XYZ file of N, CA and C in Angstrom:
441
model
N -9.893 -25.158 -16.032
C -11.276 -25.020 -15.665
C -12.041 -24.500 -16.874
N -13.056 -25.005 -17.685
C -13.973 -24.371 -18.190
C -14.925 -23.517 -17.713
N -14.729 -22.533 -18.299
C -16.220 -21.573 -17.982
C -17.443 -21.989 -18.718
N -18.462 -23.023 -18.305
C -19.471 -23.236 -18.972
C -20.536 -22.502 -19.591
N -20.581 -21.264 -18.958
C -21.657 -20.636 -19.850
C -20.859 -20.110 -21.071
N -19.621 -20.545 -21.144
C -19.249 -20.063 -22.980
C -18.282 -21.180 -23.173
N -17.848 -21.884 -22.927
C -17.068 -22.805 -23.484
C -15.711 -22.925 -23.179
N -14.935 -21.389 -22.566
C -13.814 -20.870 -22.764
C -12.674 -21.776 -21.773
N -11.578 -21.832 -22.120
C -10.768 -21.793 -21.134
C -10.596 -21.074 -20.054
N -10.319 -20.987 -18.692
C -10.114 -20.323 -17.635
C -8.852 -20.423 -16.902
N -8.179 -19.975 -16.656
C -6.894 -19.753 -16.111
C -6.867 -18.819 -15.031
N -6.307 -19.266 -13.488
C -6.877 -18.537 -12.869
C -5.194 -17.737 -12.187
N -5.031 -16.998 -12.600
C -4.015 -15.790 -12.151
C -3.866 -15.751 -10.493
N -3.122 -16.020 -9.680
C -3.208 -15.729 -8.119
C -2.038 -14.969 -7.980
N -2.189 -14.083 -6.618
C -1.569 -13.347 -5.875
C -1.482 -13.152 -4.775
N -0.748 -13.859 -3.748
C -0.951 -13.714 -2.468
C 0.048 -13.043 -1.573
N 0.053 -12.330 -0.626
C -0.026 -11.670 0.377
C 0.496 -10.585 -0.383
N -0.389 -9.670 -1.062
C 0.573 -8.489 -1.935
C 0.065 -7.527 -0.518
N 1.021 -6.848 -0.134
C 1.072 -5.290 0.605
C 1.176 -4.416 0.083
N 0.779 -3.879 -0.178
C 0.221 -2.091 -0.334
C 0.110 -0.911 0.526
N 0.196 -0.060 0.411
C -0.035 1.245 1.318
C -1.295 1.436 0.669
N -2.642 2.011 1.590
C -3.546 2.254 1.207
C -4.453 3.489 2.260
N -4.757 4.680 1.732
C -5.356 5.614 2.576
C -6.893 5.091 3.029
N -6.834 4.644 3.849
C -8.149 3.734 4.659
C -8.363 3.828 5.715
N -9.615 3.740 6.385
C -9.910 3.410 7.369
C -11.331 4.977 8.164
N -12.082 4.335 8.893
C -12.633 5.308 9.084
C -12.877 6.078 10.816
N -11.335 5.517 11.370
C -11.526 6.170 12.814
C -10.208 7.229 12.216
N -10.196 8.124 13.350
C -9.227 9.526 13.329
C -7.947 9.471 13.024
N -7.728 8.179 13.693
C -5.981 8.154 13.600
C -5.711 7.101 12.607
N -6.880 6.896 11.910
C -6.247 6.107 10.096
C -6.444 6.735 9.039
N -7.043 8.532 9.887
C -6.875 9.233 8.277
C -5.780 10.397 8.124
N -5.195 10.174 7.245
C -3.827 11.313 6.734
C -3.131 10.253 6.517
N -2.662 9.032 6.586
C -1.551 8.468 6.239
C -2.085 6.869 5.510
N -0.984 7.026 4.611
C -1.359 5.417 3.873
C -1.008 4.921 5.557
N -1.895 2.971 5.300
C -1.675 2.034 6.409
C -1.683 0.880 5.155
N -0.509 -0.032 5.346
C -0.927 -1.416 4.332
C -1.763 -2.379 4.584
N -2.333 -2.912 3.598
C -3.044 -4.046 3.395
C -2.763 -4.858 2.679
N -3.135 -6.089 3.123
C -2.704 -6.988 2.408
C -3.785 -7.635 1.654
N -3.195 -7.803 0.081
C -4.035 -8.445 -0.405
C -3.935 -9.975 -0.873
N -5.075 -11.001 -1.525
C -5.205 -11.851 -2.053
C -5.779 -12.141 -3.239
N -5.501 -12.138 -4.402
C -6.380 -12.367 -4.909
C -5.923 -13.327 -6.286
N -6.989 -13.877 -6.741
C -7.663 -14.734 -7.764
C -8.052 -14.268 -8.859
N -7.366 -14.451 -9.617
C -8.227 -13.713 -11.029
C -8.343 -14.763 -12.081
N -9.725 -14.881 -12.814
C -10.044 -15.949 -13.560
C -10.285 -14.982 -14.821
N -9.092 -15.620 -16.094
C -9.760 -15.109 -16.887
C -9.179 -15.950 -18.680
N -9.965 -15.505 -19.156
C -10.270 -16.506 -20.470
C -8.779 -16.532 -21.151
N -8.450 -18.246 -21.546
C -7.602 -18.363 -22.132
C -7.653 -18.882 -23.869
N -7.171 -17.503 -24.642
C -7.563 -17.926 -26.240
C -6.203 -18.723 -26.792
N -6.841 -19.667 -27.560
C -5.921 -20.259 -28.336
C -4.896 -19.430 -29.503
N -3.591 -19.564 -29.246
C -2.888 -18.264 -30.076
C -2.682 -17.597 -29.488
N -2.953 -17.021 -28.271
C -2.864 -15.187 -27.390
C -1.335 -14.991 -28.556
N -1.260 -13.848 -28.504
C 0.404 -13.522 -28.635
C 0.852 -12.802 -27.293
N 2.107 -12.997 -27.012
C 2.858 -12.243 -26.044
C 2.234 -10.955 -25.877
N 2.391 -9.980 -27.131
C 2.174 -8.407 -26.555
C 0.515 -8.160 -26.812
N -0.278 -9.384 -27.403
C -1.186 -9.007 -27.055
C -2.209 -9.373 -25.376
N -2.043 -8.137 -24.838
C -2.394 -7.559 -23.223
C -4.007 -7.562 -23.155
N -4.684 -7.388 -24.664
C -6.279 -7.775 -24.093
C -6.144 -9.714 -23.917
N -5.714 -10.204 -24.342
C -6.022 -11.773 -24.428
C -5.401 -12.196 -23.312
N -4.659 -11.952 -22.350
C -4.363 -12.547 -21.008
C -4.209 -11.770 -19.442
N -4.003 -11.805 -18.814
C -3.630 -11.077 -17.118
C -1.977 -11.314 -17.013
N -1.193 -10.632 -17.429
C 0.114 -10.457 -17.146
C 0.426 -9.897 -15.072
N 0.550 -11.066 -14.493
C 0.799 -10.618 -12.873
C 1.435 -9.628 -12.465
N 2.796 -9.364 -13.059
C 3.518 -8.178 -12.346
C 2.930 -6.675 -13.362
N 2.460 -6.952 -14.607
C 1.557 -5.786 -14.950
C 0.622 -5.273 -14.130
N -0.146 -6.328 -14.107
C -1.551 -6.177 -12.945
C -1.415 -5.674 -11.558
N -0.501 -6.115 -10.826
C -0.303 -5.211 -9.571
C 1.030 -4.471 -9.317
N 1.514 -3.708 -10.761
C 1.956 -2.482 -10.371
C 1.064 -1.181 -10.821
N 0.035 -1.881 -11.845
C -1.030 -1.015 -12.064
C -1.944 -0.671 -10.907
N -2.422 -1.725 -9.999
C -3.171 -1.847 -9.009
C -2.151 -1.143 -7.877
N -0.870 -0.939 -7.926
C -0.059 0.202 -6.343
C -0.355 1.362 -6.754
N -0.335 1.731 -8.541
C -0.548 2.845 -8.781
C -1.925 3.704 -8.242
N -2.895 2.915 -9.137
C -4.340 2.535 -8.674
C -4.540 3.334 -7.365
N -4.096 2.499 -6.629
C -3.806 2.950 -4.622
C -3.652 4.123 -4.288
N -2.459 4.203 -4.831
C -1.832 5.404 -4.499
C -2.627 6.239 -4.907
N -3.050 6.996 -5.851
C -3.763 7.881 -6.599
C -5.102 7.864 -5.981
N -5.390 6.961 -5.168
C -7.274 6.582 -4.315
C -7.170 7.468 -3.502
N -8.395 8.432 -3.132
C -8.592 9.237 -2.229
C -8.981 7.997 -1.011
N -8.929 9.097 0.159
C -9.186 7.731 1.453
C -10.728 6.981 1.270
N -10.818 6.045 1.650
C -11.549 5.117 1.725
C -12.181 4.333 2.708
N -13.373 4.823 3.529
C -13.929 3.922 4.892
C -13.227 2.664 5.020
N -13.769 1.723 4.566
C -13.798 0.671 4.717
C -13.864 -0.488 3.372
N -13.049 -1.301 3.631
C -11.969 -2.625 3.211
C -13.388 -2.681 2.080
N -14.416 -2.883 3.166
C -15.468 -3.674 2.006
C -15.993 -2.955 0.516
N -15.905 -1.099 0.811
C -15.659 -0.048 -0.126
C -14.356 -0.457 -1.194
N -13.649 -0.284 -0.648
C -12.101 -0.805 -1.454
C -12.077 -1.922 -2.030
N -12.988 -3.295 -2.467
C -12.780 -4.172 -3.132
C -13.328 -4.060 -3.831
N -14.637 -3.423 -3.572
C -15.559 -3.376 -4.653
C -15.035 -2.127 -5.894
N -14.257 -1.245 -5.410
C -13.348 -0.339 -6.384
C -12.415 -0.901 -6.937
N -11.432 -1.943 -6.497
C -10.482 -2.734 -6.868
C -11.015 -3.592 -8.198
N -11.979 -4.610 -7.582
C -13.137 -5.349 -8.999
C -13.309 -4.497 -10.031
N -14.123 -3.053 -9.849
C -14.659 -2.843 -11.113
C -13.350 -2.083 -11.514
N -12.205 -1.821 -10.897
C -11.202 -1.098 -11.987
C -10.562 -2.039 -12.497
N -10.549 -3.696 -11.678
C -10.127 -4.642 -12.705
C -10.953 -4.748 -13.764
N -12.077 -4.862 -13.920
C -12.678 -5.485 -15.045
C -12.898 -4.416 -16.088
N -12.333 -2.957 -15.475
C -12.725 -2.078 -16.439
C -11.173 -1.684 -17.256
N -9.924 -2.285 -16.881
C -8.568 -2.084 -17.486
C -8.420 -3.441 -18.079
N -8.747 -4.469 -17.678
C -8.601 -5.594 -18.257
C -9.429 -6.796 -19.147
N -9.876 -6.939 -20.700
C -10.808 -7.143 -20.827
C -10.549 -8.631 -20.730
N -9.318 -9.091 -20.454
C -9.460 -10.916 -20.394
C -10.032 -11.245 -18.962
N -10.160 -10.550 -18.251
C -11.018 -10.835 -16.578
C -12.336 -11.309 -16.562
N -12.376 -12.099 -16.376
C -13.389 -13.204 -16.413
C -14.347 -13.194 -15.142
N -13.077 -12.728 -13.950
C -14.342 -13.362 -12.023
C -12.561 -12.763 -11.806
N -13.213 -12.511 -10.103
C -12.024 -11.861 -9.545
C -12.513 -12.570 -7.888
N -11.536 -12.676 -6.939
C -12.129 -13.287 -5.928
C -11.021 -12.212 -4.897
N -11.042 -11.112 -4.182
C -10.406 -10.185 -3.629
C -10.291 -10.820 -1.987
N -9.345 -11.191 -1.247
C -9.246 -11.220 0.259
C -8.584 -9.964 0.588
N -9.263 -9.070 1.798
C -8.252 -7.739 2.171
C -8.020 -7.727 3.505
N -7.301 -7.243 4.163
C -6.942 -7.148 5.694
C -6.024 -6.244 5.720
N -6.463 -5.566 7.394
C -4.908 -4.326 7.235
C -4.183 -5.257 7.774
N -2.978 -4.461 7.967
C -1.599 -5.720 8.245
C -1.448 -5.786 9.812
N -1.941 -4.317 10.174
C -2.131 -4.437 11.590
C -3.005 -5.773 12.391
N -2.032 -6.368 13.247
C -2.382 -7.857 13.519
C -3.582 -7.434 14.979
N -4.620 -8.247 14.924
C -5.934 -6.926 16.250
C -5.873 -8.326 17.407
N -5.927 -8.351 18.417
C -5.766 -8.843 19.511
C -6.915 -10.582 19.573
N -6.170 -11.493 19.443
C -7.233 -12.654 19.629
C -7.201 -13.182 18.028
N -6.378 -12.602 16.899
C -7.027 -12.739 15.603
C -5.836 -12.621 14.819
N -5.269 -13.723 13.921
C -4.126 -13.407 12.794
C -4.599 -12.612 12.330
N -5.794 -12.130 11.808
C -5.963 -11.869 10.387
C -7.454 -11.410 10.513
N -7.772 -10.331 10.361
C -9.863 -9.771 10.205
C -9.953 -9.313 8.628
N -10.507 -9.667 7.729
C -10.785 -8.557 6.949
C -11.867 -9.184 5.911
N -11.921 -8.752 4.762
C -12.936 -8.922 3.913
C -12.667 -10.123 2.722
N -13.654 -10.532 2.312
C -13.586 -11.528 0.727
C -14.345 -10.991 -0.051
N -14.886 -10.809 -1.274
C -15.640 -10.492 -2.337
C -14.869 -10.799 -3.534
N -16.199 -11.696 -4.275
C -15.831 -12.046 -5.517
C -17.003 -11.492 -6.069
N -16.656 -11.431 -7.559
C -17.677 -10.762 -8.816
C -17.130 -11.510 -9.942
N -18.078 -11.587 -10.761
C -17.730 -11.893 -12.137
C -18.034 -10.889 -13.056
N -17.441 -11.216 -14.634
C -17.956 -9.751 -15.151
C -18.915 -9.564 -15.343
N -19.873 -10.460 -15.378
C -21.389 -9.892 -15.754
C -21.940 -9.493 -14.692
N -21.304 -10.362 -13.055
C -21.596 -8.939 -12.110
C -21.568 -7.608 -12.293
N -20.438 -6.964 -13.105
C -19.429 -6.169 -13.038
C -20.358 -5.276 -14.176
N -20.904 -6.385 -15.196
C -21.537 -5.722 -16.075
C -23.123 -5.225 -15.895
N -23.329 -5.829 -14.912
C -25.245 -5.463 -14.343
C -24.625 -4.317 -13.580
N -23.659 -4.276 -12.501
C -23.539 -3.364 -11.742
C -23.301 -2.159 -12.135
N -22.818 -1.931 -13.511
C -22.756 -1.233 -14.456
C -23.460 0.073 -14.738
N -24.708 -0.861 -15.239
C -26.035 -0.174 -15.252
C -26.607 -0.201 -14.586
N -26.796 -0.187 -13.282
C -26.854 0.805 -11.981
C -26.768 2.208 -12.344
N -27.725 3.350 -11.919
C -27.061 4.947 -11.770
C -26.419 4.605 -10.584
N -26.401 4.266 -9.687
C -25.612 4.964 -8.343
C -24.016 4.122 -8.311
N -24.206 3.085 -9.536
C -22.468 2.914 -10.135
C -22.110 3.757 -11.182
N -22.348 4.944 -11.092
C -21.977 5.898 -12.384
C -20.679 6.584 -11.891
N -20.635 7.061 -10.888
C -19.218 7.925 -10.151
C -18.204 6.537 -9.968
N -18.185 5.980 -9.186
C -17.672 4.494 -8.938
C -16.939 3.987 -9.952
N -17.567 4.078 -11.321
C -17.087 3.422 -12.229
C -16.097 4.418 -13.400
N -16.949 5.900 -13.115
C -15.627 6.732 -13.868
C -14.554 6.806 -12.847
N -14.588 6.454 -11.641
C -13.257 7.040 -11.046
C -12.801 5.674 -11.430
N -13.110 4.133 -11.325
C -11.976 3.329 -12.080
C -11.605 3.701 -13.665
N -11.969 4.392 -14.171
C -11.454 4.373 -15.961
C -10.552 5.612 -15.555
């Protein structure tokens, strides 16, 4: 895939049904204990001619990326809601990884809810989302707790 507004190669990194333990949720009996979620996600990001192996800014290495992202988790104070948690997930991707190009996040707890495989959230960003949202003040806390 080309990314047309620069020319670049795009390579899009996937991950599907990763589970996690994650401190979430905002009724009584989903706070004190991780509950998993499952994630999905898509990561688009620029492919340079040459990368070398150990160089880690020029590509998205998968099993790097989400053992950084359990760590990530783990270390997250609790969190309302799914739709809170992606948008923290995005900007700590784009703020550890500078080959991240667009990120496309699916989340759901694993708990299966009556009538429904599956409820939960989608959000995608790109980095210049990532980078307007930036400069925002009220993304100032948000964005030091991803660095």
């Amino acid at each position: 895939m080309i990314n047309e507004s620069c020319g670049e190669q795009l390579c899009h990194v996937f991950v599907e049904a990763l589970s996690l333990p994650v401190h979430i949720g905002i009724y009584p009996e989903e706070k004190g204990a991780a509950q998993p979620v499952v994630f999905d996600l898509d990561i688009g990001c620029r492919v340079e001619p040459g990368v070398r192996d150990d160089d880690t800014d020029g590509y998205v290495d998968y099993e790097t990326y989400c053992a950084l992202l359990a760590a990530f988790l783990e270390e997250e104070p609790h969190t309302g809601l799914l739709e809170q948690l992606v948008v923290k997930i995005a900007a700590w991707s784009f703020a550890r990884m500078p080959a991240i190009e667009s990120i496309r996040i699916r989340a759901h707890k694993a708990k299966v809810r009556q009538r429904a495989a599956r409820m939960g959230v989608a959000f995608y960003w790109t980095r210049l989302d990532y980078v307007r949202w930036c400069a925002r003040p009220r993304a100032s806390a948000l964005r030091q707790a991803a660095l």
